XYZ file of C-alpha atoms in Angstrom:
581
model
C 66.944 55.143 -53.780
C 64.420 53.321 -55.921
C 61.288 55.223 -56.822
C 58.076 54.311 -54.901
C 54.604 53.981 -56.373
C 51.770 55.524 -54.322
C 48.173 54.340 -54.720
C 45.603 57.028 -54.003
C 41.772 57.148 -54.193
C 40.393 58.565 -57.348
C 36.874 59.344 -56.018
C 36.143 61.724 -53.163
C 33.567 59.447 -51.401
C 33.841 55.693 -51.407
C 30.964 53.558 -50.072
C 31.717 50.192 -48.505
C 28.046 49.291 -48.589
C 28.135 49.708 -52.404
C 31.484 47.976 -52.997
C 33.826 46.826 -50.303
C 36.727 45.404 -52.390
C 38.834 46.554 -55.416
C 41.447 44.641 -57.457
C 44.329 46.715 -58.976
C 47.057 45.627 -61.444
C 50.200 47.740 -61.071
C 52.921 47.909 -63.816
C 56.428 49.185 -63.229
C 58.806 50.224 -66.141
C 62.464 51.219 -66.174
C 64.205 53.734 -68.434
C 61.447 56.113 -67.466
C 59.191 54.321 -69.772
C 61.306 54.863 -72.909
C 61.567 52.456 -75.753
C 63.699 49.471 -75.013
C 62.949 49.550 -71.293
C 61.695 46.567 -69.266
C 58.474 46.301 -67.185
C 56.850 44.162 -64.448
C 53.269 43.850 -63.030
C 51.667 42.969 -59.702
C 48.100 42.745 -58.280
C 46.802 44.725 -55.325
C 43.483 44.061 -53.522
C 42.036 47.034 -51.699
C 39.371 46.291 -49.021
C 37.318 49.084 -47.528
C 36.819 48.975 -43.734
C 33.389 49.805 -42.294
C 32.520 52.979 -40.475
C 29.242 53.665 -38.731
C 27.793 55.868 -41.397
C 24.362 54.194 -41.627
C 21.666 54.511 -38.916
C 19.342 51.579 -38.069
C 15.970 51.633 -39.770
C 12.687 49.701 -39.205
C 11.280 48.104 -42.300
C 7.792 49.290 -41.277
C 6.398 52.083 -39.215
C 3.555 50.044 -37.753
C 3.424 46.494 -36.422
C 0.338 44.648 -35.150
C 0.136 41.354 -33.246
C -2.879 39.380 -31.968
C -2.535 37.445 -28.699
C -5.117 35.484 -26.618
C -5.993 36.851 -23.237
C -4.972 33.499 -21.698
C -1.323 34.001 -22.660
C 0.837 33.332 -19.581
C 2.956 36.034 -18.022
C 6.608 36.254 -19.271
C 5.570 34.762 -22.606
C 7.047 36.234 -25.821
C 4.491 38.373 -27.621
C 6.487 39.397 -30.719
C 9.958 39.917 -32.209
C 10.897 42.968 -34.291
C 14.204 43.828 -35.997
C 15.619 47.021 -37.488
C 18.038 46.979 -40.467
C 21.555 48.463 -40.420
C 23.864 48.337 -43.445
C 26.919 48.536 -41.262
C 28.629 45.460 -39.929
C 30.264 44.378 -36.707
C 30.056 46.697 -33.710
C 28.732 49.464 -35.956
C 25.539 47.415 -36.481
C 24.815 46.750 -32.818
C 21.451 48.179 -31.735
C 19.407 48.890 -28.612
C 15.569 48.766 -28.339
C 13.386 50.524 -25.783
C 9.792 51.632 -25.223
C 9.457 55.411 -25.251
C 5.690 55.809 -25.262
C 2.328 54.009 -25.367
C -0.420 52.722 -23.030
C 1.083 49.263 -22.840
C 4.208 50.458 -21.093
C 3.278 48.664 -17.823
C 1.998 45.523 -19.542
C 4.653 44.920 -22.209
C 8.431 45.062 -22.126
C 11.093 44.950 -24.864
C 14.639 43.650 -24.615
C 17.503 43.274 -27.135
C 18.814 39.924 -28.247
C 22.563 40.439 -28.643
C 22.968 37.462 -30.932
C 20.288 38.297 -33.481
C 19.952 42.068 -32.807
C 16.174 41.621 -32.436
C 13.797 43.367 -30.097
C 11.916 40.760 -27.953
C 8.535 41.964 -26.625
C 7.330 39.998 -23.552
C 4.182 40.059 -21.412
C 4.569 41.413 -17.877
C 0.955 41.253 -16.607
C -2.072 39.062 -17.251
C -4.313 40.121 -20.088
C -8.050 40.535 -19.718
C -10.068 41.062 -22.825
C -13.066 42.262 -20.818
C -10.985 45.060 -19.262
C -8.802 46.127 -22.200
C -8.744 44.678 -25.680
C -5.633 46.385 -27.157
C -2.324 48.032 -26.220
C 0.101 50.229 -28.205
C 3.821 50.793 -27.825
C 6.252 53.238 -29.431
C 9.578 51.487 -29.898
C 12.882 53.269 -30.510
C 16.031 51.660 -31.879
C 19.491 53.228 -31.801
C 23.091 52.230 -32.529
C 25.174 51.341 -29.570
C 28.365 52.881 -31.079
C 28.109 56.261 -32.918
C 30.982 57.923 -34.823
C 30.965 61.646 -34.105
C 32.241 62.593 -37.571
C 29.060 61.174 -39.087
C 26.550 62.750 -36.695
C 25.978 65.467 -39.275
C 24.419 62.866 -41.560
C 21.380 62.727 -39.246
C 20.165 60.952 -36.063
C 21.243 57.343 -35.744
C 17.848 56.252 -34.334
C 14.495 55.118 -35.650
C 11.020 54.521 -34.197
C 8.048 52.263 -34.904
C 4.648 51.662 -33.345
C 3.601 48.234 -32.116
C -0.084 47.460 -31.494
C -1.123 44.429 -29.423
C -4.674 43.177 -29.981
C -6.093 40.995 -27.172
C -8.350 38.169 -28.333
C -11.266 36.974 -26.221
C -11.023 33.461 -24.741
C -13.797 31.510 -23.047
C -12.657 31.589 -19.428
C -13.897 29.585 -16.422
C -16.083 31.292 -13.802
C -14.310 33.388 -11.225
C -15.195 33.569 -7.525
C -15.598 36.928 -5.850
C -13.137 35.830 -3.133
C -10.132 33.558 -3.170
C -11.035 32.136 0.263
C -14.374 32.119 2.075
C -14.289 31.833 5.872
C -17.420 30.621 7.669
C -18.278 29.438 11.186
C -21.195 27.473 12.601
C -22.154 25.962 15.939
C -21.509 22.249 16.248
C -25.063 21.942 17.608
C -26.617 23.432 14.460
C -29.347 21.305 12.948
C -29.221 19.627 9.573
C -30.323 22.070 6.878
C -28.947 25.173 8.608
C -27.415 27.686 6.167
C -23.749 28.482 6.860
C -22.877 31.032 4.164
C -22.951 31.845 0.465
C -20.325 31.771 -2.272
C -20.550 33.746 -5.507
C -18.936 33.301 -8.918
C -19.516 34.846 -12.361
C -18.553 34.252 -15.963
C -15.815 36.788 -16.846
C -16.626 36.634 -20.560
C -18.873 39.171 -22.252
C -21.534 36.518 -22.666
C -21.789 36.274 -18.858
C -23.328 32.779 -18.908
C -25.174 31.507 -15.804
C -23.112 29.541 -13.262
C -24.022 26.387 -11.355
C -22.374 25.343 -8.069
C -21.334 21.998 -6.594
C -19.009 20.672 -3.875
C -15.897 18.714 -4.745
C -16.621 15.527 -2.784
C -12.944 14.651 -2.641
C -12.721 17.448 -0.060
C -15.936 16.422 1.729
C -15.865 12.631 1.822
C -18.326 12.382 4.721
C -20.791 14.696 2.914
C -21.241 17.046 5.845
C -22.370 19.929 3.600
C -24.605 20.667 0.629
C -24.715 23.664 -1.717
C -27.572 25.109 -3.721
C -26.661 24.748 -7.395
C -28.192 28.095 -8.364
C -27.638 30.374 -5.370
C -24.393 29.033 -3.883
C -25.844 28.769 -0.346
C -23.973 26.174 1.749
C -26.048 24.188 4.284
C -25.414 21.430 6.819
C -26.172 17.933 5.505
C -24.992 15.876 8.477
C -24.670 16.394 12.225
C -21.399 18.060 13.168
C -19.087 17.330 16.092
C -16.280 19.719 16.960
C -14.564 17.071 19.073
C -14.294 14.830 16.002
C -13.330 17.483 13.454
C -12.855 21.084 14.510
C -12.402 22.500 10.992
C -13.571 21.638 7.489
C -11.901 22.791 4.275
C -13.960 22.181 1.161
C -13.653 23.168 -2.498
C -16.655 24.603 -4.334
C -16.896 24.178 -8.103
C -18.513 26.817 -10.358
C -19.481 25.556 -13.804
C -20.719 27.469 -16.838
C -24.172 26.264 -17.781
C -23.429 26.693 -21.511
C -19.980 25.137 -21.385
C -19.574 22.576 -18.566
C -15.904 22.190 -19.452
C -15.229 25.638 -17.982
C -14.984 25.075 -14.228
C -13.805 27.518 -11.595
C -12.705 26.537 -8.086
C -13.153 28.341 -4.809
C -11.953 27.454 -1.292
C -14.204 27.501 1.775
C -12.924 27.215 5.352
C -15.593 26.245 7.916
C -14.783 26.343 11.633
C -17.095 24.805 14.254
C -18.067 26.750 17.352
C -17.909 24.637 20.500
C -20.909 23.932 22.734
C -20.741 22.329 26.157
C -21.858 18.803 25.260
C -19.212 16.685 27.016
C -18.996 15.966 30.730
C -15.714 16.205 32.660
C -14.102 12.959 33.774
C -10.975 11.469 35.288
C -7.998 11.614 32.930
C -6.929 8.091 33.975
C -7.835 5.163 36.188
C -6.269 6.033 39.516
C -4.650 3.269 41.587
C -5.275 4.592 45.087
C -4.505 2.834 48.337
C -4.614 3.704 52.019
C -2.288 2.228 54.629
C -3.713 0.365 57.567
C -1.634 2.454 59.935
C -2.489 5.806 58.323
C -3.321 8.946 60.298
C -6.300 11.247 60.204
C -6.112 13.922 57.470
C -3.591 12.001 55.360
C -3.519 12.887 51.613
C -3.791 9.596 49.736
C -4.484 10.797 46.152
C -4.404 13.920 44.005
C -6.968 13.956 41.193
C -7.713 16.135 38.177
C -10.182 16.131 35.258
C -10.347 16.458 31.479
C -13.101 17.694 29.185
C -13.323 17.289 25.391
C -15.032 20.669 25.088
C -13.094 23.875 24.463
C -14.705 26.844 26.220
C -13.489 30.316 25.193
C -12.329 31.185 28.717
C -10.696 27.807 29.377
C -11.705 24.966 31.685
C -12.522 25.256 35.368
C -13.605 22.167 37.314
C -15.214 21.761 40.726
C -14.766 18.571 42.801
C -16.962 17.236 45.597
C -18.318 14.020 47.055
C -21.557 12.664 45.643
C -24.654 13.785 47.588
C -25.154 10.336 49.073
C -21.531 10.121 50.197
C -21.388 13.456 51.987
C -21.586 11.755 55.364
C -18.659 9.463 54.549
C -16.691 8.835 57.738
C -13.623 7.453 55.994
C -12.589 9.941 53.287
C -13.273 13.472 52.110
C -12.508 15.566 49.015
C -10.726 18.922 49.166
C -11.022 21.141 46.037
C -7.785 23.028 45.357
C -9.519 25.564 43.052
C -6.910 24.953 40.343
C -8.671 22.131 38.483
C -7.273 19.593 40.961
C -8.398 18.098 44.264
C -6.964 15.808 46.933
C -8.480 12.848 48.790
C -8.001 12.977 52.585
C -8.610 10.374 55.274
C -11.145 11.270 57.959
C -9.981 8.663 60.418
C -6.998 6.502 61.285
C -6.298 2.766 61.521
C -7.945 1.032 58.548
C -8.127 -2.752 58.455
C -8.068 -4.705 55.213
C -9.552 -7.726 57.005
C -12.624 -5.727 57.928
C -12.935 -3.995 54.518
C -10.381 -4.303 51.778
C -11.838 -1.883 49.200
C -13.660 1.455 49.408
C -15.550 3.014 46.502
C -15.618 6.786 46.678
C -18.071 8.574 44.294
C -16.702 11.980 43.248
C -18.736 14.610 41.368
C -16.908 16.828 38.832
C -18.672 19.957 37.483
C -17.395 22.135 34.608
C -17.937 25.845 33.940
C -19.773 25.473 30.652
C -23.148 26.973 29.770
C -25.079 25.055 30.796
C -22.757 23.408 33.310
C -22.351 19.648 33.020
C -21.269 17.183 35.688
C -20.356 13.532 36.035
C -19.851 11.102 38.903
C -16.564 9.195 38.821
C -15.824 6.338 41.209
C -12.437 6.274 42.895
C -11.388 2.816 44.129
C -9.366 2.912 47.344
C -7.630 -0.294 48.478
C -6.448 -0.970 51.982
C -2.819 -2.154 52.119
C -0.225 -3.097 54.659
C 2.542 -0.456 54.558
C 5.904 0.146 56.169
C 6.848 3.203 58.165
C 7.620 5.129 54.979
C 4.104 4.570 53.636
C 5.165 2.090 50.936
C 2.565 -0.636 50.347
C 3.818 -4.198 50.900
C 0.690 -6.259 50.457
C -2.940 -5.597 49.672
C -6.016 -7.775 49.446
C -5.484 -10.152 46.513
C -9.082 -10.021 45.428
C -9.018 -6.258 45.445
C -6.134 -6.163 42.968
C -7.299 -9.061 40.809
C -10.944 -8.141 40.353
C -11.967 -5.151 38.260
C -14.115 -2.547 39.949
C -17.735 -3.661 40.141
C -17.019 -7.352 39.289
C -17.880 -9.870 42.007
C -16.183 -13.193 42.726
C -19.239 -15.136 41.609
C -19.271 -13.337 38.260
C -15.593 -14.132 37.722
C -16.186 -17.836 38.532
C -19.072 -17.931 36.067
C -16.857 -16.440 33.346
C -14.100 -18.974 34.007
C -16.630 -21.825 33.887
C -17.859 -20.658 30.490
C -14.296 -20.482 29.187
C -13.534 -24.026 30.398
C -16.743 -25.344 28.826
C -15.770 -23.838 25.495
C -12.306 -25.385 25.709
C -13.747 -28.848 26.405
C -16.156 -28.496 23.492
C -13.344 -27.525 21.150
C -11.199 -30.485 22.244
C -14.137 -32.844 21.749
C -14.728 -31.599 18.200
C -11.019 -31.906 17.346
C -10.987 -35.509 18.662
C -14.019 -36.475 16.567
C -12.460 -35.047 13.450
C -9.218 -36.900 14.095
C -11.013 -40.220 14.568
C -13.012 -39.662 11.431
C -9.835 -38.993 9.527
C -8.196 -42.168 10.869
C -11.279 -44.181 9.882
C -11.046 -42.886 6.347
C -7.393 -43.852 6.200
C -8.218 -47.398 7.380
C -10.895 -47.750 4.687
C -8.432 -46.628 2.085
C -5.906 -49.192 3.242
C -8.487 -51.908 2.617
C -8.457 -51.029 -1.070
C -4.730 -51.639 -1.456
C -4.311 -54.103 -4.318
C -1.083 -55.673 -3.017
C -1.827 -58.439 -0.518
C 0.887 -60.060 1.607
C 0.199 -62.841 4.062
C 2.716 -62.684 6.872
C 3.332 -64.911 9.894
C 5.418 -63.344 12.572
C 6.818 -66.415 14.210
C 10.034 -68.052 13.209
C 9.276 -71.429 14.743
C 11.894 -73.584 16.293
C 11.409 -76.675 18.353
C 7.765 -77.284 19.134
C 6.800 -74.042 17.383
C 7.427 -75.784 14.042
C 4.447 -78.036 14.658
C 2.271 -74.932 14.943
C 3.728 -73.284 11.879
C 3.852 -76.430 9.715
C 2.224 -79.871 10.122
C 4.946 -82.401 9.311
C 2.489 -85.280 9.429
C 0.626 -83.823 6.528
C 3.767 -83.843 4.472
C 4.382 -87.541 5.153
C 0.816 -88.643 4.530
C -1.071 -86.969 1.673
C -3.983 -89.463 1.733
C -6.129 -87.133 3.775
C -8.833 -84.844 2.514
C -7.423 -81.395 2.491
C -9.779 -78.757 3.780
C -10.131 -75.786 1.494
C -9.124 -72.797 3.446
C -10.192 -69.289 2.709
C -7.480 -67.106 1.338
C -6.314 -64.494 3.753
C -5.699 -61.866 1.138
C -9.253 -61.824 -0.299
C -12.671 -63.081 0.724
C -13.662 -65.901 -1.641
C -17.066 -65.842 -3.227
C -17.205 -69.602 -4.061
C -16.149 -72.344 -1.653
C -14.166 -75.137 -3.398
C -14.017 -78.715 -2.298
C -10.697 -80.376 -1.841
C -9.254 -82.677 -4.460
C -9.056 -86.490 -4.107
C -6.181 -87.539 -1.970
C -2.937 -88.640 -3.498
C -1.451 -91.994 -2.929
C 1.602 -92.544 -0.888
C 4.660 -91.136 -2.585
C 8.294 -91.544 -1.802
C 9.800 -89.139 0.651
C 12.023 -87.670 -2.002
C 8.970 -86.204 -3.794
C 7.030 -85.220 -0.681
C 8.003 -81.607 -0.915
C 7.473 -81.475 -4.672
C 3.967 -82.900 -4.384
C 3.151 -80.600 -1.510
C 4.255 -77.492 -3.365
C 2.522 -78.693 -6.541
C -0.714 -79.169 -4.629
C -0.530 -75.703 -3.169
C 0.198 -74.117 -6.548
C -2.668 -75.927 -8.277
C -4.978 -74.893 -5.485
C -3.970 -71.267 -5.936
C -4.270 -71.444 -9.730
C -7.756 -72.913 -9.727
C -9.113 -70.704 -6.923
C -11.682 -68.377 -8.601
C -11.400 -65.978 -5.657
C -7.666 -65.429 -6.210
C -6.845 -61.805 -7.002
C -5.806 -60.822 -10.570
C -2.377 -59.748 -9.347
C 0.681 -61.306 -7.769
C 0.438 -62.394 -4.153
C 2.946 -63.881 -1.771
C 2.092 -67.335 -0.421
C 4.017 -68.285 2.701
C 3.993 -72.013 3.444
C 6.358 -72.563 6.336
C 9.047 -71.063 8.564
C 12.074 -72.477 10.264
C 12.652 -72.292 13.991
C 14.573 -69.671 15.918
C 18.007 -68.892 14.608
C 17.434 -70.524 11.223
C 19.307 -69.053 8.289
C 16.647 -70.266 5.856
C 14.364 -67.694 4.241
C 10.669 -68.054 3.540
C 9.445 -69.996 0.503
C 7.476 -67.844 -1.920
C 5.498 -68.464 -5.077
C 6.244 -65.750 -7.612
C 5.671 -67.572 -10.863
C 3.745 -70.655 -11.908
C 2.086 -72.180 -14.881
C -0.990 -70.609 -16.262
C -4.280 -71.946 -14.979
C -7.282 -72.790 -17.018
C -9.055 -69.516 -16.153
C -9.339 -66.560 -18.500
C -6.804 -64.565 -16.519
C -3.109 -65.350 -16.209
C -1.588 -65.876 -12.762
C 2.125 -66.254 -12.643
C 3.632 -67.706 -9.520
C 7.305 -68.504 -9.088
C 8.288 -70.977 -6.462
C 11.588 -69.970 -4.994
C 13.517 -72.761 -3.348
C 16.120 -71.228 -1.150
C 18.083 -72.035 1.896
C 14.873 -71.907 3.956
C 14.081 -75.592 3.105
C 17.666 -76.716 2.978
C 17.547 -78.399 6.353
C 14.226 -80.146 5.632
C 15.459 -81.240 2.211
C 18.442 -82.913 3.829
C 16.110 -84.762 6.178
C 13.455 -85.944 3.700
C 15.099 -85.770 0.341
C 15.111 -83.161 -2.406
C 11.940 -82.463 -4.413
C 11.892 -83.366 -8.075
C 11.324 -81.252 -11.151
C 7.625 -80.751 -10.335
C 8.651 -78.421 -7.529
C 10.469 -76.125 -9.947
C 7.530 -75.480 -12.238
């Protein structure tokens, strides 16, 4: 068996916190170390493991932190940390409060990641009530080795002082919610109640009051800026708005930016200021063949008021209708009543409609009443009491509206309709007149004859004798496209020409007349000279281009010889070159 080398500690107490690692070089020799023997070496690293032999310790015995009194609840006030030379689980610590007057205000917890003690705020701070708090904090190891307990306690303590700093705070109201009530009949200027606020700071600056108008858009209330007394600024109506919720603002006179808010709930006390009335417009009818004591309608009432003991209505006929021989009212004593007939056999031809005035009285203080008219129509009914037909006028006319009044209304409506139609017609004619005037200003002018001739109609459309004999004085005719300002005399007549140039001379004459006419428009115009008879395939002759006249302006007319004169050209001969100019 080979010998074994054993490595042992040379010192009685080794401290990992002082040195946690050692490097050893081991040499082994044979021949028991005698001369001539061989040797070998190796390295050994010795690492010391940690034991919990060091307690946690605070670096200071006293800690002080300043915080504003406006710091929100659950906010972190401070962080403290104790030191422990051990590592790993042996360095884990626990913090707790063991004494101090801030025990109910502050709380400490351990951060497992950083091993810090986190102090947080549990209640609101108030500098005016208490300006400082103190805590005694204890820290201890979570894991303690029993063999090292003799070294001493593995805990440590420190004192933490929290100094509260004063902050300028807004005014505070003496109550979170003020409840007030006032009669809806109270006059303007009546005081409803008082709100109170004060400056919580030591300076105790004066406070001024106002109403947040976003909560009182109608400006029903006012408040005294110095005393906080709320008064009525506008007449109140419980039926319109039963409750009012407003916000009162309290502002420091020295620092207007500091504003406190208080809530005020105002309820209106009801007064009997509304009369009872029918809840609807009843459609009541009575059959012609009805019997005495027949119930024809059940009625009730409504009232906008809200009495404390609830509504109670009383029904009766109006004083003047107490001797009514046709109908009567029976009060059921349950806020309803029924209408009964006092006779039988009604006739719609004798009287088609009955108006029954009914008085309704409430139980308010003072009691109010109103007279409501119930319209009863007489109808023809079957044996089951189902109405088949009633007087047409009774159903068509509203209560209290006579036939003459309805006719007058219809006459007024018809008159208005006629007046409106008359105005619309005038406007339309005026518009058409404007359009006609505009058409007169159109610069393109076309002379058009809507007959195609044929037979004797050719003599009306074109004088053939004038073509054969040009020795007559041609009358200057006014152009149809414009109104001439100067009348021209005709030119001297031409001598007799052969028939083969009749058309050429005729066209030439017409073109010269158009060129020298000072009233001719400064734009192209279509000159129509003749038309064929019915069924002719010839088209109209037009002048679209011609030679320039002697005037300052250029007028281009082109004479287009087409198939329209083909038949005439065959009869009298073709025109010469003068017709093509």
